[in-house]
Each structure stands twice: as C-alpha cells, then as structure tokens.
Amino acid sequence: MKTVLLISNTAWSFYKFRKGLITALVNQGLKVILVAPSDEFQQLLEALGTKFIPLKTLEGKSKNAFKDIAFVRELFEIYRSVTPHLIIQYTIKPNIYSSYVANRLKIPTIGVVTGLGYTFINKNIVSAISRRLYRMAFRLVGEVWFLNEEDREVFYRYRLVNPAKTHVINGEGVNCAEFDPGLFLSSIPAGQPLRFVLPARLLYDKGVLEYVEAAREIKMRYPDVEFNLLGFLNVNNPSAVSAATMQEWVDEGVVNYLGSKDDVRTTLISHHCVVLPSYREGMSMVLMESAALERPIIASNIPGCKQIVEDGKTGFLCRPKDKADLARQMEKFILLDQETRINMGRQARKKMMNEFSEQIIISGYMERIFELL
C-alpha cells in the first residue's frame, strides 16, 4: 500500500479545506498520514480513515531558531518512521522545513502555496527572511502548486521558484452538495432588514476595519441595514482584531459580532450578501461556500477573490483598502431589486458548479498524485 503524507500548521485546516481530498485518497486505497499540531479536529480526521501524527514542536509565528531546529529534528523522526512515498506540504514552515528533510531522505514532495498572507503583504525583515527561505526550500521540492495565477507570478517576480516546477489549481474547491441552498427550508424571512456579513478570521488583513468604516457610513443613510461579523477573535496573528476593539464597535452599534462557528452554512444563507474586503487570498474558501449557497458577494478586486466574483453578475468587486469604494458597492447592492439579487445568487452557484466544484479539483490532485506514485 502506497503512503501519502500531508503536513500543515493546523489540523482544522485539513478538515475545513481538504476533507474531500483526504476522503478521496483513502477511498483509492492509499494509506493517508496527516501531520499537524493536534486540536479538536484530530478525532474527526482519524474518523475519515487516516493516521494522525501530532506535531509537538511547530510554532507557526515563532522566530526562535532553536524551536525551528527542534521542528526539523521531529520531522526527521516522523518521516523515517513512516517512510511515505509522497509528501504534500501546506503553509509556510512545513513548506520550508519539510522540503529540506524530505530532500535529505529522498522522498518526493509537492509544496502547496495556499496564499501569500502576512509574509508578502508586509515589507519588513521577517518577510525578506521568509522569501529567502522559500527560495532555498523550493529548490529541493519536486513541484510547487499555487491556488491562483497571480500568486505564482509573485513567486516568479521574486525568483523564489523554477517556473518549470509550478502548477496552478483552482483553489481547494467547494463541496456544492454540502453547500446546497436546497438543504435549507428557508433562507431569509420576508420583511427582514437587509443583512451583510463578513465571515473570516477577524484580521485587519481581511479588511475588517474597512468593513466597519463602510458600515458606519452606510448606516447614516440606511439605518436599518444590518452589518455582522463572524469568525475567530484574538487569533495568533500580528493582524488580529482584539476582543476589546470588537466590543467598542458593537457598543457603538455599527456592527454585531456573531462569534465563531464550525458550520457556517446557516449563518451565510441567512444574510442577503457576503462581504470580504480582504487584502490577499489564496482562493477564498468562504467566498466559494457563499456562492455555492446562492449568496451574492462583495469582495476586493484581488487574487483569490476576483476569480470567484463576476463583477455585476454574481456580486460586486471593490478596490482593496478603500472604505469609500466598499461603501459604494454596498449601496449599489442595497438599491438592487429583490429579483436581481436572487438572480445574482443563482449565477454565483452556477459558476461554482462549473468551475470550482471540489470534484474538479480532486480529480486534478488524484491524476498528478498517481503519476508521481
């Protein structure tokens, strides 16, 4: 039996973004090993038929060289003990350090760049070091996959990867059967005020501040319109929104905070429009899920969002980091008639089924994986 090992910096991301892929690999008779720090999703992943190996030394935001050395040693121990035939790597530190270890042990690897994030949005010494480490690591891997063409172009521009090694996949794909509006008896009750929601890890890089400021402007003209935020607060990220700041916005009456949920479907479908004014995405999963649920979308005109939203057809695109333009796009949506909003949602789901279905993405994965095996 061939063994495929997947490594990432969180277990929840395996379950949230790659459950369909993992299930398909298991169903094909492969032994699937997942390596990540343990969290509450470990048991759910093991229930899919995988072996889960918890990482003890990976600290995603740590800049401590001794901890990184300990992480490398742990990877050597794991890879030697399970001897995988192929390793698929996600997120920055696994991509960088696993590439080195796998190369030393002569194990074929695929590095998947899920987004550029903080490393490329911000220009500082940490970003410069990260890019240098990427360049060194990606000399050692067999292939590097990107979720959109623009991210690949950024890696070309910084000369971080040999173009001959690269491949673009259309995100991780969305399960259109699981995110089917037909599963729900009703969506939005008649007569309910217009509701927007921003569902994401609550980071300033996701455009949360622009959303709040645009909401403040819109509510001056349309006081009944509701603006909600859904997602984790106080995440381990330099761009995180604090609970205290969130409470100030709520007390002001400009937004409501809905907390965080593992299953976002009922929340998404209970809103008229989903908003994500993000600064950078790999390929936004929550936007794909929202579109599959026939929700119109307002999102930044950036890689990872603009591929999902057809401006004027399935939603609207706004300029990134521009609260005034975001407010304009929100007002355009407010002024649409109900029939046009419904048609936008239907066109959004149609696009997901034709271009972003999980089955399309998984087929591409499986074809390449079996060629490498």
GROMACS .gro file of C-alpha atoms in nm:
model
  373
    1MET     CA    1   0.000   0.000   0.000
    2LYS     CA    2   0.136   0.341  -0.101
    3THR     CA    3   0.158   0.606   0.169
    4VAL     CA    4   0.081   0.975   0.116
    5LEU     CA    5   0.168   1.215   0.397
    6LEU     CA    6   0.012   1.560   0.424
    7ILE     CA    7   0.160   1.820   0.659
    8SER     CA    8   0.019   2.157   0.766
    9ASN     CA    9   0.037   2.400   1.057
   10THR     CA   10  -0.315   2.318   1.185
   11ALA     CA   11  -0.540   2.014   1.195
   12TRP     CA   12  -0.855   2.222   1.149
   13SER     CA   13  -0.734   2.339   0.806
   14PHE     CA   14  -0.714   1.977   0.690
   15TYR     CA   15  -1.075   1.921   0.791
   16LYS     CA   16  -1.205   2.257   0.672
   17PHE     CA   17  -1.028   2.278   0.335
   18ARG     CA   18  -0.921   1.924   0.240
   19LYS     CA   19  -1.171   1.679   0.388
   20GLY     CA   20  -1.292   1.583   0.040
   21LEU     CA   21  -0.939   1.526  -0.089
   22ILE     CA   22  -0.842   1.320   0.216
   23THR     CA   23  -1.156   1.106   0.181
   24ALA     CA   24  -1.083   1.050  -0.189
   25LEU     CA   25  -0.726   0.941  -0.115
   26VAL     CA   26  -0.845   0.693   0.148
   27ASN     CA   27  -1.114   0.560  -0.089
   28GLN     CA   28  -0.846   0.499  -0.353
   29GLY     CA   29  -0.675   0.255  -0.118
   30LEU     CA   30  -0.388   0.481  -0.016
   31LYS     CA   31  -0.256   0.500   0.338
   32VAL     CA   32  -0.303   0.863   0.439
   33ILE     CA   33  -0.096   1.014   0.720
   34LEU     CA   34  -0.176   1.364   0.845
   35VAL     CA   35   0.087   1.560   1.036
   36ALA     CA   36  -0.005   1.879   1.223
   37PRO     CA   37  -0.033   2.016   1.576
   38SER     CA   38  -0.324   1.842   1.748
   39ASP     CA   39  -0.653   2.021   1.808
   40GLU     CA   40  -1.021   1.930   1.841
   41PHE     CA   41  -1.031   1.817   1.475
   42GLN     CA   42  -0.786   1.530   1.521
   43GLN     CA   43  -1.058   1.275   1.601
   44LEU     CA   44  -1.272   1.389   1.308
   45LEU     CA   45  -0.975   1.341   1.075
   46GLU     CA   46  -0.898   0.996   1.216
   47ALA     CA   47  -1.263   0.903   1.161
   48LEU     CA   48  -1.204   0.958   0.788
   49GLY     CA   49  -0.963   0.661   0.793
   50THR     CA   50  -0.634   0.845   0.835
   51LYS     CA   51  -0.344   0.812   1.074
   52PHE     CA   52  -0.283   1.139   1.256
   53ILE     CA   53   0.062   1.223   1.395
   54PRO     CA   54   0.056   1.531   1.621
   55LEU     CA   55   0.342   1.777   1.584
   56LYS     CA   56   0.484   1.886   1.918
   57THR     CA   57   0.744   2.142   1.813
   58LEU     CA   58   0.583   2.350   1.535
   59GLU     CA   59   0.511   2.708   1.638
   60GLY     CA   60   0.388   2.897   1.334
   61LYS     CA   61   0.471   3.252   1.445
   62SER     CA   62   0.784   3.175   1.647
   63LYS     CA   63   1.112   3.336   1.537
   64ASN     CA   64   1.317   3.122   1.774
   65ALA     CA   65   1.583   2.934   1.576
   66PHE     CA   66   1.617   2.665   1.843
   67LYS     CA   67   1.245   2.582   1.814
   68ASP     CA   68   1.279   2.557   1.437
   69ILE     CA   69   1.574   2.320   1.478
   70ALA     CA   70   1.362   2.107   1.711
   71PHE     CA   71   1.089   2.105   1.445
   72VAL     CA   72   1.335   1.982   1.182
   73ARG     CA   73   1.452   1.702   1.415
   74GLU     CA   74   1.092   1.600   1.480
   75LEU     CA   75   1.024   1.582   1.106
   76PHE     CA   76   1.327   1.358   1.056
   77GLU     CA   77   1.193   1.120   1.322
   78ILE     CA   78   0.843   1.113   1.173
   79TYR     CA   79   0.946   1.071   0.811
   80ARG     CA   80   1.197   0.797   0.893
   81SER     CA   81   0.939   0.606   1.096
   82VAL     CA   82   0.653   0.612   0.840
   83THR     CA   83   0.859   0.626   0.516
   84PRO     CA   84   0.595   0.792   0.296
   85HIS     CA   85   0.605   0.757  -0.082
   86LEU     CA   86   0.491   1.118  -0.132
   87ILE     CA   87   0.465   1.428   0.089
   88ILE     CA   88   0.224   1.717   0.022
   89GLN     CA   89   0.312   2.030   0.222
   90TYR     CA   90   0.090   2.326   0.316
   91THR     CA   91   0.167   2.661   0.485
   92ILE     CA   92   0.497   2.839   0.533
   93LYS     CA   93   0.702   2.646   0.791
   94PRO     CA   94   0.602   2.299   0.670
   95ASN     CA   95   0.683   2.404   0.315
   96ILE     CA   96   1.023   2.539   0.416
   97TYR     CA   97   1.149   2.281   0.667
   98SER     CA   98   0.973   1.972   0.534
   99SER     CA   99   1.130   2.039   0.193
  100TYR     CA  100   1.476   2.013   0.347
  101VAL     CA  101   1.400   1.698   0.546
  102ALA     CA  102   1.222   1.521   0.259
  103ASN     CA  103   1.506   1.604   0.022
  104ARG     CA  104   1.762   1.457   0.263
  105LEU     CA  105   1.552   1.140   0.286
  106LYS     CA  106   1.488   1.134  -0.091
  107ILE     CA  107   1.108   1.150  -0.056
  108PRO     CA  108   0.917   1.317  -0.345
  109THR     CA  109   0.733   1.634  -0.241
  110ILE     CA  110   0.467   1.876  -0.358
  111GLY     CA  111   0.470   2.218  -0.196
  112VAL     CA  112   0.130   2.391  -0.200
  113VAL     CA  113   0.127   2.770  -0.155
  114THR     CA  114  -0.217   2.838  -0.008
  115GLY     CA  115  -0.177   3.216  -0.008
  116LEU     CA  116   0.081   3.487   0.035
  117GLY     CA  117  -0.057   3.633   0.356
  118TYR     CA  118   0.143   3.831   0.608
  119THR     CA  119   0.477   3.736   0.456
  120PHE     CA  120   0.409   3.924   0.134
  121ILE     CA  121   0.154   4.186   0.238
  122ASN     CA  122   0.404   4.341   0.479
  123LYS     CA  123   0.750   4.457   0.379
  124ASN     CA  124   0.992   4.402   0.666
  125ILE     CA  125   1.293   4.195   0.770
  126VAL     CA  126   1.077   3.892   0.858
  127SER     CA  127   0.922   3.899   0.511
  128ALA     CA  128   1.265   3.922   0.349
  129ILE     CA  129   1.394   3.624   0.551
  130SER     CA  130   1.081   3.421   0.471
  131ARG     CA  131   1.124   3.482   0.099
  132ARG     CA  132   1.486   3.374   0.116
  133LEU     CA  133   1.389   3.055   0.299
  134TYR     CA  134   1.119   2.987   0.040
  135ARG     CA  135   1.376   3.025  -0.238
  136MET     CA  136   1.611   2.776  -0.073
  137ALA     CA  137   1.333   2.527   0.008
  138PHE     CA  138   1.169   2.527  -0.333
  139ARG     CA  139   1.495   2.430  -0.497
  140LEU     CA  140   1.452   2.097  -0.319
  141VAL     CA  141   1.089   2.007  -0.395
  142GLY     CA  142   0.960   1.826  -0.699
  143GLU     CA  143   0.664   2.053  -0.767
  144VAL     CA  144   0.510   2.375  -0.634
  145TRP     CA  145   0.135   2.431  -0.666
  146PHE     CA  146  -0.045   2.764  -0.636
  147LEU     CA  147  -0.415   2.840  -0.586
  148ASN     CA  148  -0.414   3.127  -0.836
  149GLU     CA  149  -0.201   3.257  -1.120
  150GLU     CA  150  -0.118   3.591  -0.955
  151ASP     CA  151   0.047   3.422  -0.655
  152ARG     CA  152   0.261   3.220  -0.893
  153GLU     CA  153   0.362   3.541  -1.070
  154VAL     CA  154   0.472   3.692  -0.738
  155PHE     CA  155   0.700   3.393  -0.675
  156TYR     CA  156   0.837   3.434  -1.027
  157ARG     CA  157   0.899   3.804  -0.968
  158TYR     CA  158   1.098   3.736  -0.651
  159ARG     CA  159   1.272   3.442  -0.822
  160LEU     CA  160   1.162   3.204  -0.549
  161VAL     CA  161   1.082   2.906  -0.771
  162ASN     CA  162   1.176   2.748  -1.101
  163PRO     CA  163   0.879   2.806  -1.335
  164ALA     CA  164   0.916   2.453  -1.474
  165LYS     CA  165   0.818   2.313  -1.133
  166THR     CA  166   0.496   2.509  -1.093
  167HIS     CA  167   0.129   2.429  -1.142
  168VAL     CA  168  -0.191   2.626  -1.069
  169ILE     CA  169  -0.501   2.462  -0.923
  170ASN     CA  170  -0.833   2.646  -0.890
  171GLY     CA  171  -0.828   2.666  -0.510
  172GLU     CA  172  -0.920   2.372  -0.289
  173GLY     CA  173  -1.268   2.351  -0.440
  174VAL     CA  174  -1.610   2.364  -0.273
  175ASN     CA  175  -1.846   2.075  -0.199
  176CYS     CA  176  -2.152   2.200  -0.388
  177ALA     CA  177  -2.367   1.916  -0.250
  178GLU     CA  178  -2.285   2.012   0.110
  179PHE     CA  179  -2.329   2.383   0.033
  180ASP     CA  180  -2.662   2.348  -0.145
  181PRO     CA  181  -2.934   2.604  -0.062
  182GLY     CA  182  -3.189   2.330  -0.125
  183LEU     CA  183  -3.084   2.169   0.205
  184PHE     CA  184  -3.247   2.457   0.391
  185LEU     CA  185  -3.622   2.503   0.423
  186SER     CA  186  -3.596   2.880   0.406
  187SER     CA  187  -3.326   3.139   0.388
  188ILE     CA  188  -3.425   3.497   0.472
  189PRO     CA  189  -3.769   3.573   0.617
  190ALA     CA  190  -3.978   3.822   0.420
  191GLY     CA  191  -3.959   4.176   0.550
  192GLN     CA  192  -3.629   4.126   0.732
  193PRO     CA  193  -3.390   4.424   0.706
  194LEU     CA  194  -3.103   4.387   0.460
  195ARG     CA  195  -2.815   4.196   0.622
  196PHE     CA  196  -2.445   4.192   0.530
  197VAL     CA  197  -2.192   3.957   0.690
  198LEU     CA  198  -1.814   3.936   0.683
  199PRO     CA  199  -1.715   3.575   0.767
  200ALA     CA  200  -1.341   3.526   0.825
  201ARG     CA  201  -1.068   3.502   1.082
  202LEU     CA  202  -1.100   3.852   1.222
  203LEU     CA  203  -0.778   4.007   1.097
  204TYR     CA  204  -0.720   4.357   0.971
  205ASP     CA  205  -0.571   4.193   0.659
  206LYS     CA  206  -0.922   4.061   0.586
  207GLY     CA  207  -1.046   4.418   0.553
  208VAL     CA  208  -1.235   4.419   0.883
  209LEU     CA  209  -1.162   4.786   0.955
  210GLU     CA  210  -1.274   4.891   0.606
  211TYR     CA  211  -1.593   4.690   0.656
  212VAL     CA  212  -1.666   4.862   0.989
  213GLU     CA  213  -1.594   5.207   0.847
  214ALA     CA  214  -1.807   5.143   0.538
  215ALA     CA  215  -2.087   5.015   0.763
  216ARG     CA  216  -2.065   5.332   0.969
  217GLU     CA  217  -2.107   5.539   0.652
  218ILE     CA  218  -2.393   5.329   0.513
  219LYS     CA  219  -2.589   5.334   0.838
  220MET     CA  220  -2.601   5.713   0.826
  221ARG     CA  221  -2.820   5.682   0.513
  222TYR     CA  222  -2.975   5.339   0.568
  223PRO     CA  223  -3.005   5.296   0.947
  224ASP     CA  224  -3.198   4.967   0.924
  225VAL     CA  225  -2.928   4.782   0.730
  226GLU     CA  226  -2.751   4.526   0.948
  227PHE     CA  227  -2.376   4.455   0.943
  228ASN     CA  228  -2.245   4.138   1.106
  229LEU     CA  229  -1.905   3.982   1.169
  230LEU     CA  230  -1.847   3.608   1.201
  231GLY     CA  231  -1.518   3.445   1.294
  232PHE     CA  232  -1.242   3.385   1.545
  233LEU     CA  233  -1.114   3.677   1.754
  234ASN     CA  234  -0.767   3.708   1.911
  235VAL     CA  235  -0.610   3.462   1.667
  236ASN     CA  236  -0.233   3.419   1.679
  237ASN     CA  237  -0.154   3.671   1.410
  238PRO     CA  238   0.004   4.020   1.416
  239SER     CA  239  -0.302   4.147   1.226
  240ALA     CA  240  -0.562   4.014   1.471
  241VAL     CA  241  -0.855   4.226   1.588
  242SER     CA  242  -0.876   4.230   1.968
  243ALA     CA  243  -1.187   4.146   2.167
  244ALA     CA  244  -1.175   4.493   2.323
  245THR     CA  245  -1.183   4.663   1.982
  246MET     CA  246  -1.469   4.440   1.871
  247GLN     CA  247  -1.667   4.531   2.181
  248GLU     CA  248  -1.616   4.903   2.108
  249TRP     CA  249  -1.767   4.856   1.760
  250VAL     CA  250  -2.058   4.657   1.899
  251ASP     CA  251  -2.124   4.913   2.173
  252GLU     CA  252  -2.124   5.185   1.909
  253GLY     CA  253  -2.399   4.998   1.726
  254VAL     CA  254  -2.220   4.984   1.392
  255VAL     CA  255  -2.179   4.600   1.377
  256ASN     CA  256  -2.290   4.284   1.553
  257TYR     CA  257  -2.044   4.009   1.642
  258LEU     CA  258  -2.186   3.660   1.583
  259GLY     CA  259  -1.898   3.467   1.739
  260SER     CA  260  -1.738   3.173   1.556
  261LYS     CA  261  -1.900   2.859   1.418
  262ASP     CA  262  -1.769   2.532   1.279
  263ASP     CA  263  -2.067   2.509   1.040
  264VAL     CA  264  -2.123   2.846   0.876
  265ARG     CA  265  -2.395   2.742   0.632
  266THR     CA  266  -2.699   2.856   0.828
  267THR     CA  267  -2.533   3.190   0.903
  268LEU     CA  268  -2.430   3.254   0.543
  269ILE     CA  269  -2.769   3.169   0.398
  270SER     CA  270  -2.948   3.394   0.648
  271HIS     CA  271  -2.777   3.702   0.502
  272HIS     CA  272  -2.853   3.884   0.180
  273CYS     CA  273  -2.488   3.946   0.091
  274VAL     CA  274  -2.145   3.818   0.198
  275VAL     CA  275  -1.860   4.069   0.213
  276LEU     CA  276  -1.484   4.005   0.212
  277PRO     CA  277  -1.271   4.319   0.152
  278SER     CA  278  -0.951   4.120   0.204
  279TYR     CA  279  -0.600   4.238   0.115
  280ARG     CA  280  -0.484   3.898  -0.014
  281GLU     CA  281  -0.625   3.546  -0.055
  282GLY     CA  282  -0.505   3.219  -0.200
  283MET     CA  283  -0.853   3.124  -0.315
  284SER     CA  284  -1.115   3.220  -0.061
  285MET     CA  285  -1.299   2.913   0.065
  286VAL     CA  286  -1.571   3.112   0.241
  287LEU     CA  287  -1.650   3.301  -0.079
  288MET     CA  288  -1.679   2.974  -0.271
  289GLU     CA  289  -1.906   2.837   0.000
  290SER     CA  290  -2.116   3.153  -0.001
  291ALA     CA  291  -2.151   3.147  -0.379
  292ALA     CA  292  -2.249   2.778  -0.372
  293LEU     CA  293  -2.526   2.877  -0.128
  294GLU     CA  294  -2.650   3.133  -0.383
  295ARG     CA  295  -2.528   3.432  -0.184
  296PRO     CA  296  -2.422   3.740  -0.381
  297ILE     CA  297  -2.077   3.864  -0.282
  298ILE     CA  298  -1.893   4.193  -0.243
  299ALA     CA  299  -1.517   4.135  -0.234
  300SER     CA  300  -1.186   4.304  -0.305
  301ASN     CA  301  -1.062   4.304  -0.661
  302ILE     CA  302  -0.759   4.093  -0.566
  303PRO     CA  303  -0.623   3.747  -0.645
  304GLY     CA  304  -0.822   3.480  -0.469
  305CYS     CA  305  -1.143   3.686  -0.475
  306LYS     CA  306  -1.176   3.824  -0.827
  307GLN     CA  307  -1.167   3.474  -0.978
  308ILE     CA  308  -1.477   3.385  -0.773
  309VAL     CA  309  -1.684   3.701  -0.821
  310GLU     CA  310  -1.803   3.821  -1.162
  311ASP     CA  311  -1.848   4.195  -1.114
  312GLY     CA  312  -2.209   4.297  -1.174
  313LYS     CA  313  -2.319   3.938  -1.237
  314THR     CA  314  -2.261   3.741  -0.915
  315GLY     CA  315  -2.177   4.038  -0.694
  316PHE     CA  316  -1.951   4.341  -0.694
  317LEU     CA  317  -1.574   4.397  -0.670
  318CYS     CA  318  -1.429   4.688  -0.474
  319ARG     CA  319  -1.084   4.841  -0.462
  320PRO     CA  320  -0.875   4.688  -0.180
  321LYS     CA  321  -0.812   4.900   0.131
  322ASP     CA  322  -1.070   5.154   0.009
  323LYS     CA  323  -1.357   5.201   0.256
  324ALA     CA  324  -1.530   5.457   0.036
  325ASP     CA  325  -1.540   5.226  -0.265
  326LEU     CA  326  -1.657   4.940  -0.044
  327ALA     CA  327  -1.943   5.160   0.080
  328ARG     CA  328  -2.032   5.244  -0.283
  329GLN     CA  329  -2.055   4.877  -0.376
  330MET     CA  330  -2.268   4.809  -0.068
  331GLU     CA  331  -2.505   5.089  -0.165
  332LYS     CA  332  -2.528   4.951  -0.520
  333PHE     CA  333  -2.637   4.621  -0.371
  334ILE     CA  334  -2.887   4.787  -0.136
  335LEU     CA  335  -3.052   4.960  -0.432
  336LEU     CA  336  -3.098   4.639  -0.634
  337ASP     CA  337  -3.445   4.490  -0.656
  338GLN     CA  338  -3.509   4.151  -0.498
  339GLU     CA  339  -3.529   3.967  -0.830
  340THR     CA  340  -3.184   4.090  -0.934
  341ARG     CA  341  -3.033   3.984  -0.601
  342ILE     CA  342  -3.184   3.637  -0.635
  343ASN     CA  343  -3.052   3.602  -0.989
  344MET     CA  344  -2.704   3.710  -0.874
  345GLY     CA  345  -2.708   3.426  -0.622
  346ARG     CA  346  -2.820   3.172  -0.879
  347GLN     CA  347  -2.545   3.276  -1.118
  348ALA     CA  348  -2.292   3.254  -0.833
  349ARG     CA  349  -2.383   2.890  -0.761
  350LYS     CA  350  -2.376   2.805  -1.131
  351LYS     CA  351  -2.019   2.939  -1.152
  352MET     CA  352  -1.911   2.729  -0.852
  353MET     CA  353  -2.054   2.411  -1.002
  354ASN     CA  354  -1.893   2.472  -1.341
  355GLU     CA  355  -1.551   2.598  -1.231
  356PHE     CA  356  -1.483   2.545  -0.860
  357SER     CA  357  -1.652   2.216  -0.772
  358GLU     CA  358  -1.447   2.010  -0.528
  359GLN     CA  359  -1.470   1.711  -0.761
  360ILE     CA  360  -1.294   1.904  -1.039
  361ILE     CA  361  -1.007   1.997  -0.805
  362ILE     CA  362  -0.979   1.650  -0.653
  363SER     CA  363  -0.962   1.491  -0.998
  364GLY     CA  364  -0.662   1.711  -1.076
  365TYR     CA  365  -0.496   1.617  -0.748
  366MET     CA  366  -0.554   1.246  -0.798
  367GLU     CA  367  -0.423   1.239  -1.152
  368ARG     CA  368  -0.096   1.403  -1.053
  369ILE     CA  369  -0.056   1.207  -0.728
  370PHE     CA  370  -0.089   0.873  -0.904
  371GLU     CA  371   0.156   0.982  -1.173
  372LEU     CA  372   0.411   1.060  -0.901
  373LEU     CA  373   0.341   0.736  -0.716
   0.00000   0.00000   0.00000
